[in-house]
Coordinates of C-alpha atoms in Angstrom, one line a residue:
Chain C
X1 CA -62.0 -0.9 -74.4
X2 CA -63.3 2.6 -73.9
X3 CA -60.1 4.7 -73.4
X4 CA -61.9 6.7 -70.7
X5 CA -62.2 3.6 -68.6
X6 CA -58.5 3.0 -68.4
X7 CA -56.6 3.6 -65.2
X8 CA -56.7 7.3 -64.4
X9 CA -53.1 8.1 -64.1
X10 CA -50.7 7.1 -66.9
X11 CA -47.7 5.4 -65.2
X12 CA -44.6 7.5 -65.3
X13 CA -46.3 10.8 -66.1
X14 CA -45.2 13.0 -63.3
X15 CA -47.8 15.5 -62.0
X16 CA -50.7 13.7 -63.8
X17 CA -53.9 13.9 -61.8
X18 CA -55.4 10.8 -60.3
X19 CA -58.9 9.8 -59.5
X20 CA -60.2 7.7 -56.6
X21 CA -63.8 8.0 -55.5
X22 CA -62.8 7.3 -51.8
X23 CA -60.2 10.0 -51.8
X24 CA -62.8 12.5 -53.3
X25 CA -65.4 11.3 -50.8
X26 CA -63.2 11.8 -47.8
X27 CA -63.1 15.5 -48.7
X28 CA -66.9 15.9 -48.1
X29 CA -67.9 16.2 -44.5
X30 CA -71.6 15.9 -45.3
X31 CA -71.2 12.4 -46.8
X32 CA -70.4 11.0 -43.4
X33 CA -73.8 11.8 -42.1
X34 CA -76.6 9.3 -41.2
X35 CA -80.2 9.9 -42.2
X36 CA -83.1 7.9 -40.7
X37 CA -80.5 5.8 -38.9
X38 CA -78.7 4.7 -42.1
X39 CA -75.6 6.0 -43.7
X40 CA -76.5 8.8 -46.1
X41 CA -76.5 7.7 -49.7
X42 CA -76.6 11.0 -51.5
X43 CA -77.9 10.6 -55.1
X44 CA -79.5 14.0 -55.5
X45 CA -76.6 15.8 -57.0
X46 CA -78.5 17.2 -59.9
X47 CA -80.5 19.2 -57.3
X48 CA -77.4 20.3 -55.4
X49 CA -74.0 18.7 -54.8
X50 CA -72.3 18.5 -51.5
X51 CA -69.4 20.8 -50.8
X52 CA -65.8 19.7 -50.2
X53 CA -63.8 20.8 -47.2
X54 CA -61.8 23.2 -49.5
X55 CA -64.9 25.1 -50.5
X56 CA -66.2 25.3 -46.9
X57 CA -62.7 26.5 -45.7
X58 CA -62.4 29.0 -48.5
X59 CA -65.5 30.8 -47.3
X60 CA -64.5 30.7 -43.6
X61 CA -61.0 31.9 -44.6
X62 CA -62.4 34.8 -46.7
X63 CA -64.7 35.9 -43.8
X64 CA -61.7 35.6 -41.4
X65 CA -59.1 37.4 -43.4
X66 CA -60.2 39.2 -46.4
X67 CA -63.8 40.3 -46.0
X68 CA -64.4 43.9 -47.1
X69 CA -66.4 46.0 -49.5
X70 CA -65.7 45.0 -53.1
X71 CA -64.9 47.7 -55.7
X72 CA -65.8 50.5 -53.3
X73 CA -63.6 52.9 -51.3
X74 CA -59.8 53.1 -51.0
X75 CA -58.8 51.2 -47.9
X76 CA -56.5 48.2 -48.0
X77 CA -59.1 45.6 -47.0
X78 CA -61.4 46.8 -49.7
X79 CA -58.7 46.2 -52.2
X80 CA -58.0 42.8 -50.8
X81 CA -61.6 41.8 -51.1
X82 CA -61.8 43.2 -54.6
X83 CA -58.8 41.3 -55.6
X84 CA -60.3 38.0 -54.3
X85 CA -63.6 38.7 -56.1
X86 CA -62.0 39.5 -59.4
X87 CA -59.6 36.5 -59.1
X88 CA -62.7 34.3 -58.6
X89 CA -64.1 35.8 -61.9
X90 CA -60.9 34.7 -63.6
X91 CA -61.2 31.2 -62.1
X92 CA -64.9 31.0 -63.2
X93 CA -64.0 32.1 -66.6
X94 CA -61.2 29.5 -67.0
X95 CA -63.8 26.7 -66.2
X96 CA -65.7 27.7 -69.3
X97 CA -62.7 28.7 -71.4
X98 CA -64.0 32.3 -71.4
X99 CA -62.3 35.7 -70.9
X100 CA -63.0 37.2 -67.4
X101 CA -64.5 40.3 -69.1
X102 CA -67.3 38.0 -70.4
X103 CA -68.3 36.5 -67.0
X104 CA -71.1 38.1 -65.0
X105 CA -71.6 36.9 -61.4
X106 CA -75.2 36.0 -60.8
X107 CA -77.3 34.3 -58.2
X108 CA -77.3 31.2 -60.3
X109 CA -78.7 29.8 -63.5
X110 CA -82.3 31.0 -62.9
X111 CA -81.0 34.6 -62.2
X112 CA -78.7 34.5 -65.3
X113 CA -81.4 33.2 -67.7
X114 CA -83.8 35.8 -66.4
X115 CA -81.2 38.5 -66.9
X116 CA -80.8 37.4 -70.5
X117 CA -84.6 37.2 -71.1
X118 CA -85.1 40.6 -69.6
X119 CA -82.1 42.5 -71.1
X120 CA -81.5 40.7 -74.3
X121 CA -85.0 39.3 -74.8
X122 CA -86.9 42.6 -74.4
X123 CA -84.4 44.5 -76.5
X124 CA -84.3 42.0 -79.3
X125 CA -87.9 40.7 -79.5
X126 CA -90.6 42.4 -81.4
X127 CA -94.2 41.6 -82.4
X128 CA -94.2 38.2 -84.2
X129 CA -90.6 37.3 -83.6
X130 CA -90.0 33.8 -82.3
X131 CA -88.2 32.2 -79.5
X132 CA -87.5 28.5 -79.7
X133 CA -87.0 26.4 -76.6
X134 CA -87.2 22.6 -76.2
X135 CA -89.3 20.0 -74.4
X136 CA -86.2 19.2 -72.2
X137 CA -86.2 22.7 -70.6
X138 CA -86.2 23.2 -66.9
X139 CA -88.8 25.9 -65.9
X140 CA -85.9 28.3 -65.5
X141 CA -85.2 28.2 -69.3
X142 CA -88.8 28.0 -70.2
X143 CA -90.8 30.5 -68.2
X144 CA -88.4 33.6 -68.6
X145 CA -88.9 33.1 -72.4
X146 CA -92.6 32.6 -72.1
X147 CA -92.9 35.8 -70.1
X148 CA -90.6 37.7 -72.5
X149 CA -92.7 36.6 -75.4
X150 CA -95.9 37.7 -73.7
X151 CA -94.3 41.1 -72.9
X152 CA -93.1 41.6 -76.5
X153 CA -95.9 40.0 -78.5
X154 CA -93.4 37.3 -79.7
X155 CA -94.2 33.6 -80.2
X156 CA -92.8 30.8 -78.1
X157 CA -92.1 27.6 -79.9
X158 CA -91.2 24.3 -78.3
X159 CA -88.9 21.9 -80.1
X160 CA -89.9 18.2 -79.4
X161 CA -87.8 15.3 -78.3
X162 CA -87.7 11.8 -79.7
X163 CA -89.1 8.8 -77.8
X164 CA -85.6 8.0 -76.6
X165 CA -85.2 11.4 -75.0
X166 CA -83.0 13.0 -77.5
X167 CA -83.7 16.4 -79.0
X168 CA -85.4 16.0 -82.3
X169 CA -82.9 17.9 -84.4
X170 CA -84.9 17.7 -87.7
X171 CA -87.9 19.2 -85.9
X172 CA -85.7 21.9 -84.4
X173 CA -84.1 22.7 -87.7
X174 CA -87.6 23.0 -89.3
X175 CA -88.7 25.3 -86.5
X176 CA -85.9 27.8 -86.7
X177 CA -86.7 30.4 -89.4
X178 CA -86.0 33.9 -90.3
X179 CA -88.4 35.1 -87.5
X180 CA -86.4 33.2 -84.9
X181 CA -84.4 35.6 -82.7
X182 CA -83.4 33.3 -79.8
X183 CA -82.9 29.6 -79.4
X184 CA -82.7 28.7 -75.7
X185 CA -81.6 25.2 -74.8
X186 CA -80.3 23.2 -71.9
X187 CA -76.8 21.7 -72.3
X188 CA -77.7 18.6 -70.2
X189 CA -81.3 17.6 -69.3
X190 CA -81.8 17.6 -65.5
X191 CA -84.3 14.8 -65.9
X192 CA -83.1 12.5 -68.7
X193 CA -79.4 13.3 -68.7
X194 CA -79.6 14.0 -72.4
X195 CA -76.6 15.9 -73.7
X196 CA -77.8 18.4 -76.2
X197 CA -75.6 19.1 -79.3
X198 CA -75.2 22.8 -78.6
X199 CA -72.6 23.4 -81.4
X200 CA -75.0 22.0 -84.0
X201 CA -77.8 24.2 -82.7
X202 CA -75.5 27.2 -82.8
X203 CA -74.8 26.6 -86.4
X204 CA -78.5 26.2 -87.2
X205 CA -79.3 29.5 -85.3
X206 CA -76.4 31.3 -87.0
X207 CA -78.0 30.5 -90.3
X208 CA -80.9 32.7 -89.5
X209 CA -79.1 35.2 -87.3
X210 CA -80.6 34.0 -84.0
X211 CA -78.8 34.0 -80.7
X212 CA -78.3 30.9 -78.6
X213 CA -78.8 30.9 -74.8
X214 CA -77.6 27.8 -72.9
X215 CA -78.8 26.6 -69.5
X216 CA -75.6 25.1 -68.2
X217 CA -76.9 24.0 -64.8
X218 CA -76.0 20.3 -65.1
X219 CA -73.0 20.4 -67.4
X220 CA -69.8 21.8 -65.9
X221 CA -70.0 19.4 -63.0
X222 CA -69.8 16.5 -65.4
X223 CA -68.4 17.7 -68.8
X224 CA -65.6 19.9 -70.0
X225 CA -67.3 23.1 -71.2
X226 CA -65.8 25.4 -73.7
X227 CA -68.0 28.3 -74.5
X228 CA -65.8 29.5 -77.4
X229 CA -65.9 26.1 -79.0
X230 CA -69.7 25.8 -78.5
X231 CA -70.1 29.3 -80.0
X232 CA -73.1 30.2 -78.0
X233 CA -74.1 33.7 -77.0
X234 CA -74.9 33.1 -73.4
X235 CA -74.2 30.3 -71.0
X236 CA -75.5 30.2 -67.4
X237 CA -74.1 28.2 -64.5
X238 CA -74.8 27.6 -60.8
X239 CA -72.0 27.0 -58.4
X240 CA -74.0 24.7 -56.1
X241 CA -74.4 22.2 -58.9
X242 CA -70.6 21.8 -59.0
X243 CA -69.5 21.6 -55.4
X244 CA -69.7 25.4 -54.7
X245 CA -72.0 27.5 -52.6
X246 CA -75.7 28.1 -53.4
X247 CA -76.8 31.6 -54.4
X248 CA -73.9 32.3 -56.8
X249 CA -73.3 31.4 -60.4
X250 CA -72.0 32.9 -63.6
X251 CA -73.4 34.1 -66.9
X252 CA -71.1 34.0 -69.9
X253 CA -71.9 36.7 -72.5
X254 CA -70.2 36.6 -75.8
X255 CA -67.9 39.7 -76.1
X256 CA -70.2 41.5 -78.5
X257 CA -73.0 41.6 -76.0
X258 CA -71.3 42.6 -72.8
X259 CA -71.1 46.3 -73.4
X260 CA -74.2 46.5 -75.6
X261 CA -77.0 45.1 -73.4
X262 CA -79.0 47.3 -71.2
X263 CA -78.8 46.0 -67.6
X264 CA -81.9 44.5 -66.0
X265 CA -81.0 45.8 -62.5
X266 CA -79.8 49.3 -61.5
X267 CA -78.0 50.6 -58.5
X268 CA -74.5 50.9 -57.0
X269 CA -71.4 49.6 -58.8
X270 CA -72.8 49.6 -62.3
X271 CA -73.2 53.3 -63.0
X272 CA -70.9 55.8 -64.6
X273 CA -72.9 59.0 -64.2
X274 CA -76.1 59.3 -62.4
X275 CA -78.5 62.2 -62.5
X276 CA -82.2 62.7 -63.0
X277 CA -81.5 64.0 -66.5
X278 CA -79.0 61.6 -67.7
X279 CA -77.4 58.3 -66.4
X280 CA -74.9 56.1 -68.0
X281 CA -73.6 52.6 -67.3
X282 CA -70.1 51.3 -67.0
X283 CA -68.8 48.8 -69.5
X284 CA -67.8 45.2 -68.7
X285 CA -69.5 42.5 -66.6
X286 CA -69.9 44.9 -63.6
X287 CA -72.6 46.6 -65.6
X288 CA -74.8 43.7 -64.7
X289 CA -73.8 43.4 -61.1
X290 CA -75.7 46.2 -59.3
X291 CA -75.4 46.2 -55.6
X292 CA -72.8 44.7 -53.2
X293 CA -71.9 41.4 -54.7
X294 CA -72.0 37.9 -53.1
X295 CA -68.2 37.9 -52.4
X296 CA -68.1 34.9 -50.3
X297 CA -70.1 33.0 -52.9
X298 CA -67.6 34.0 -55.6
X299 CA -64.7 32.9 -53.4
X300 CA -66.5 29.5 -52.8
X301 CA -67.1 29.2 -56.5
X302 CA -63.5 29.7 -57.2
X303 CA -62.6 27.1 -54.6
X304 CA -65.0 24.7 -56.4
X305 CA -63.3 25.3 -59.7
X306 CA -60.0 24.5 -58.1
X307 CA -61.5 21.4 -56.6
X308 CA -62.7 20.3 -60.1
X309 CA -59.2 20.8 -61.3
X310 CA -57.7 18.7 -58.5
X311 CA -58.6 15.3 -60.0
X312 CA -58.6 13.5 -63.3
X313 CA -62.0 14.5 -64.6
X314 CA -62.0 12.1 -67.6
X315 CA -61.5 9.2 -65.1
X316 CA -64.2 10.7 -62.8
X317 CA -66.6 10.8 -65.7
X318 CA -65.9 7.2 -66.5
X319 CA -66.6 6.3 -62.9
X320 CA -69.8 8.3 -62.9
X321 CA -70.9 6.5 -66.1
X322 CA -70.0 3.1 -64.7
X323 CA -72.3 3.9 -61.8
X324 CA -75.1 5.0 -64.1
X325 CA -74.7 1.8 -66.2
X326 CA -74.9 -0.2 -63.0
X327 CA -78.1 1.5 -61.9
X328 CA -79.7 1.0 -65.4
X329 CA -78.6 -2.7 -65.4
X330 CA -79.8 -3.3 -61.8
X331 CA -83.2 -1.6 -62.6
X332 CA -83.5 -3.8 -65.6
X333 CA -83.8 -6.8 -63.3
X334 CA -86.4 -5.3 -61.0
X335 CA -89.9 -6.0 -62.1
X336 CA -91.9 -3.0 -63.2
X337 CA -89.0 -0.7 -63.0
X338 CA -88.2 1.6 -66.0
X339 CA -85.5 4.0 -66.9
X340 CA -86.2 7.2 -68.8
X341 CA -83.7 8.9 -71.1
X342 CA -80.9 7.9 -73.5
X343 CA -78.4 5.3 -72.6
X344 CA -75.3 7.5 -73.2
X345 CA -76.3 10.7 -71.4
X346 CA -74.9 12.4 -68.3
X347 CA -75.1 10.4 -65.1
X348 CA -78.7 11.3 -64.3
X349 CA -81.2 8.4 -64.2
X350 CA -84.9 9.0 -63.9
X351 CA -86.8 6.0 -62.6
X352 CA -90.4 4.9 -62.9
X353 CA -91.8 2.0 -60.9
X354 CA -95.1 0.9 -62.2
X355 CA -97.9 1.2 -59.6
X356 CA -95.7 3.2 -57.2
X357 CA -95.9 7.0 -57.2
X358 CA -92.5 8.8 -57.4
X359 CA -93.0 10.3 -53.9
X360 CA -93.9 7.0 -52.3
X361 CA -90.8 5.5 -54.0
X362 CA -88.6 8.4 -52.7
X363 CA -90.0 8.0 -49.2
X364 CA -89.1 4.3 -49.2
X365 CA -85.6 5.2 -50.4
X366 CA -85.3 7.9 -47.8
X367 CA -86.1 5.4 -45.1
X368 CA -83.0 3.5 -46.3
X369 CA -80.9 6.7 -46.2
X370 CA -81.0 7.1 -50.0
X371 CA -81.6 10.7 -50.9
X372 CA -83.1 11.1 -54.5
X373 CA -85.3 13.6 -56.1
X374 CA -89.0 12.9 -56.8
X375 CA -91.5 15.0 -58.6
X376 CA -91.7 16.8 -61.9
X377 CA -88.2 18.2 -61.3
X378 CA -89.3 21.7 -62.6
X379 CA -90.0 20.2 -66.0
X380 CA -93.8 20.0 -66.3
X381 CA -93.8 20.2 -70.1
X382 CA -91.3 17.3 -70.2
X383 CA -93.4 15.2 -67.8
X384 CA -96.4 15.8 -70.0
X385 CA -94.4 14.6 -73.0
X386 CA -93.2 11.5 -71.1
X387 CA -96.8 10.9 -70.0
X388 CA -96.0 10.7 -66.3
X389 CA -97.0 12.9 -63.5
X390 CA -93.6 12.6 -61.7
X391 CA -90.5 10.5 -61.7
X392 CA -87.8 9.6 -59.2
X393 CA -84.3 10.6 -60.1
X394 CA -80.9 9.4 -59.0
X395 CA -78.1 11.7 -60.0
X396 CA -74.5 10.9 -59.6
X397 CA -71.3 12.7 -58.5
X398 CA -67.7 11.5 -58.5
X399 CA -68.0 10.7 -54.8
X400 CA -70.7 8.1 -55.2
X401 CA -69.8 4.4 -55.1
X402 CA -70.9 1.1 -56.3
X403 CA -72.0 0.2 -52.7
X404 CA -74.3 3.2 -52.9
X405 CA -75.8 2.0 -56.2
X406 CA -76.5 -1.3 -54.4
X407 CA -78.2 0.5 -51.6
X408 CA -80.4 2.4 -54.2
X409 CA -81.3 -0.8 -56.0
X410 CA -82.1 -2.6 -52.7
X411 CA -84.4 0.2 -51.7
X412 CA -86.2 0.2 -55.1
X413 CA -86.7 -3.6 -54.7
X414 CA -88.1 -3.0 -51.2
X415 CA -90.5 -0.4 -52.6
X416 CA -91.6 -2.8 -55.3
X417 CA -92.3 -5.4 -52.6
X418 CA -94.1 -3.0 -50.2
X419 CA -96.5 -1.8 -52.9
X420 CA -96.8 -5.1 -54.7
Chain M
X1 CA -91.2 3.4 -39.2
X2 CA -91.9 2.9 -42.9
X3 CA -94.4 0.1 -42.3
X4 CA -96.2 2.3 -39.8
X5 CA -96.7 4.9 -42.5
X6 CA -97.6 2.5 -45.3
X7 CA -100.0 0.4 -43.3
X8 CA -102.1 -2.2 -45.1
X9 CA -105.2 0.0 -44.7
X10 CA -103.5 2.9 -46.4
X11 CA -102.3 0.7 -49.3
X12 CA -105.8 -0.8 -49.6
X13 CA -107.4 2.7 -49.8
X14 CA -104.8 3.9 -52.3
X15 CA -105.4 0.9 -54.6
X16 CA -109.2 0.7 -54.2
X17 CA -110.3 4.2 -53.3
X18 CA -113.9 4.7 -51.9
X19 CA -116.3 7.4 -53.3
X20 CA -114.0 7.7 -56.3
X21 CA -115.1 9.4 -59.5
X22 CA -117.1 12.4 -60.5
X23 CA -120.7 12.2 -59.3
X24 CA -123.6 13.0 -61.7
X25 CA -124.9 15.6 -59.2
X26 CA -123.0 17.8 -56.8
X27 CA -123.3 21.1 -55.1
X28 CA -119.7 22.2 -55.2
X29 CA -116.3 21.1 -56.3
X30 CA -112.7 22.3 -55.6
X31 CA -109.3 21.2 -56.8
X32 CA -106.3 20.6 -54.6
X33 CA -102.9 20.8 -56.4
X34 CA -99.5 20.1 -55.0
X35 CA -97.1 21.9 -57.2
X36 CA -94.1 20.0 -55.8
X37 CA -95.2 16.7 -57.1
X38 CA -98.0 17.5 -59.5
X39 CA -100.6 15.6 -57.6
X40 CA -104.1 16.8 -58.2
X41 CA -107.3 16.0 -56.3
X42 CA -110.7 17.2 -57.2
X43 CA -113.3 17.0 -54.4
X44 CA -117.1 17.0 -54.9
X45 CA -119.6 17.8 -52.2
X46 CA -123.3 17.0 -52.4
X47 CA -125.4 18.4 -49.6
X48 CA -128.9 17.4 -48.3
X49 CA -131.1 18.7 -45.6
X50 CA -129.0 17.2 -42.8
X51 CA -125.6 18.2 -44.1
X52 CA -123.3 16.3 -46.3
X53 CA -124.9 13.6 -48.4
X54 CA -121.7 12.5 -50.0
X55 CA -118.1 13.6 -50.6
X56 CA -116.4 12.1 -53.7
X57 CA -113.1 12.7 -55.3
X58 CA -111.2 12.1 -58.5
X59 CA -107.5 12.5 -59.3
X60 CA -104.2 10.8 -59.3
X61 CA -101.3 10.9 -57.1
X62 CA -99.2 9.2 -54.4
X63 CA -100.5 6.5 -52.1
X64 CA -100.8 8.9 -49.3
X65 CA -102.8 11.6 -51.1
X66 CA -105.1 9.0 -52.6
X67 CA -105.7 7.1 -49.4
X68 CA -106.2 10.3 -47.4
X69 CA -108.8 11.5 -49.9
X70 CA -110.5 8.1 -49.9
X71 CA -110.7 7.9 -46.1
X72 CA -111.9 11.5 -46.0
X73 CA -114.9 10.6 -48.2
X74 CA -115.7 7.7 -45.9
X75 CA -115.4 9.7 -42.8
X76 CA -117.4 12.8 -43.8
X77 CA -120.2 11.5 -46.0
X78 CA -123.4 11.6 -43.9
X79 CA -122.1 14.0 -41.3
X80 CA -123.5 17.4 -40.5
X81 CA -121.5 20.4 -41.6
X82 CA -120.4 21.0 -38.0
X83 CA -119.3 17.5 -37.4
X84 CA -117.4 17.4 -40.7
X85 CA -115.7 20.7 -39.8
X86 CA -114.7 19.2 -36.5
X87 CA -113.3 16.0 -38.0
X88 CA -111.4 17.9 -40.5
X89 CA -109.8 20.2 -37.9
X90 CA -108.9 17.1 -35.7
X91 CA -107.4 15.3 -38.7
X92 CA -105.3 18.3 -39.8
X93 CA -104.1 18.8 -36.2
X94 CA -103.3 15.1 -36.0
X95 CA -101.1 15.0 -39.1
X96 CA -99.8 18.5 -39.4
X97 CA -99.6 20.4 -36.1
X98 CA -96.3 21.0 -34.5
X99 CA -97.8 19.8 -31.2
X100 CA -101.1 18.0 -31.8
X101 CA -103.8 18.1 -29.3
X102 CA -104.0 14.9 -27.2
X103 CA -107.6 14.5 -28.0
X104 CA -107.3 14.9 -31.8
X105 CA -106.8 11.1 -32.3
X106 CA -110.0 10.4 -30.5
X107 CA -112.0 12.8 -32.6
X108 CA -111.4 11.0 -35.8
X109 CA -112.2 7.4 -36.8
X110 CA -109.8 4.5 -36.8
X111 CA -109.0 4.8 -40.5
X112 CA -108.0 8.4 -40.2
X113 CA -106.1 7.7 -37.0
X114 CA -103.9 5.2 -39.0
X115 CA -102.5 8.2 -41.0
X116 CA -101.2 9.9 -37.8
X117 CA -97.7 8.6 -38.7
X118 CA -97.5 10.9 -41.6
X119 CA -96.5 13.6 -39.2
X120 CA -93.1 12.0 -38.8
X121 CA -92.5 12.5 -42.6
X122 CA -92.5 16.3 -42.9
X123 CA -92.1 16.2 -46.7
X124 CA -95.3 14.1 -47.1
X125 CA -97.7 16.1 -44.8
X126 CA -98.9 18.0 -47.8
X127 CA -99.9 14.8 -49.5
X128 CA -102.1 13.8 -46.6
X129 CA -103.7 17.2 -46.3
X130 CA -104.2 17.9 -50.0
X131 CA -107.8 16.6 -50.3
X132 CA -108.8 18.1 -47.0
X133 CA -107.8 21.6 -48.1
X134 CA -109.8 21.1 -51.3
X135 CA -112.7 19.9 -49.3
X136 CA -112.8 23.1 -47.2
X137 CA -113.0 25.2 -50.3
X138 CA -115.7 23.0 -51.8
X139 CA -117.7 23.2 -48.6
X140 CA -117.3 26.9 -48.5
X141 CA -118.5 27.1 -52.1
X142 CA -121.4 24.9 -51.4
X143 CA -122.5 26.8 -48.4
X144 CA -122.1 30.1 -50.1
X145 CA -124.2 28.8 -53.0
X146 CA -126.9 27.7 -50.6
X147 CA -126.9 31.1 -48.8
X148 CA -126.0 29.6 -45.5
X149 CA -126.2 26.3 -43.6
X150 CA -127.2 23.4 -45.7
X151 CA -130.6 23.7 -47.4
X152 CA -130.2 21.1 -50.0
X153 CA -131.5 23.1 -53.0
X154 CA -128.2 24.5 -54.2
X155 CA -125.8 24.8 -57.0
X156 CA -128.0 24.3 -60.1
X157 CA -125.5 25.3 -62.7
X158 CA -122.6 23.3 -61.2
X159 CA -124.6 20.2 -60.9
X160 CA -123.4 17.5 -63.1

């Protein structure tokens, strides 16, 4: 038996965390909603997760008792707000096993990856240098590199996937050469659920002195992430994909880069000396945080990290995978239904139903209260590789249930009948 | 609600679209692209002395975008430019306006009227209007090429 599937709390281990989907579920006010007259079945978690009461309350609590200007002025409330903001950085760092001094607050993954492409990419890339991305990449880890290459006269190369949706490591290895400066990869595919072997890619890149940038949008909500163990140079996250607020995320920068990189944005809070003749930037992550920061976002992000630490995550993962397996098995019995992606990936299932367009399928599901994503999912290169215009995606969180899987499967069957 | 959106007539049109495929001769073409789902529709307009000889389309997409394009080609082929413009305005009003005019339903044919339910699915309105926006651009091109209202002798280099 898979050890991860065993009961979540070892008997007699005091203080051990438990996991029960219903207990988790009860903490999410949004999940009690009805949509189109049916109970909401929320399976669009890879787009954005719902927020638990603790995250909602943390933002309200901050606005009610500690809102003030961060890192500016001398009054007590400013200090209180600064303390909250910086302790959120510490919490966000702990989630990735990073030092707080290596964590930059961003607007989210897109912002973080654009920051790296602009600051690091422009500095590092020259004529004829190469950037390697993969066919799995979301547009946010594809377009910033394409644009950086265009600006710098560098070459963008796209590492292929195999027919089962895994990264083709042999092809990637062959593609990385002495001209490669950056390898930019997703940790978990937002379409196929593929978990990319980041450590292996890091060692390939190290062999030629290239840096590794990781899109972590889909990972920390499902997997334990340890950036030191991964060994990557940059790792970007979004809070709203792991139960926190939208508009905030983090960018981990390996220590050697934090004080070296030129910021991409300039303004208040990042400057040491400013004059027309000479200006210098402070060191540390604040160097990349020009302007008044999203303090309530950071506070909510810290509450989301605390939420992730409040239950047995290995048991939650086993639950998510059991739901994924149930979806895959159920779809296997529905005529003309097809699942895309590897069997052992993260709990993200992309569905094709022959003869039914993804948007029509999603509309039928929506009428049953089942919220899924349909479209190219910001992965047009991947859709071309898969040979489909669009797919319908069900993505799972720990609060989802087997009853919801049944609702999904029932709605897919209904769509098949409607369009038969 | 779902059955009133996906009526049999819509499903029939999406499976067996009318006026489908690139014509040998046309006066203008335009593409409609929905970046959200990747649907693409290309609309071809052929004019004659009286107005629109034929509207055709090609492309792939959801049932709503395909059916809407197919019904559009049926409704507009053979109309004058003025009539076609009026039908287009009435259809867009019917499926997309916040408060549609009460007479819009009467100003389109029965097939098009069957799509009125789309307005209750805000995320799908763009699917229904995709071909119609492309048509407006194609018509604009065709008329520009002809130097004004339909003359028939237009668009040499785009033909075929």
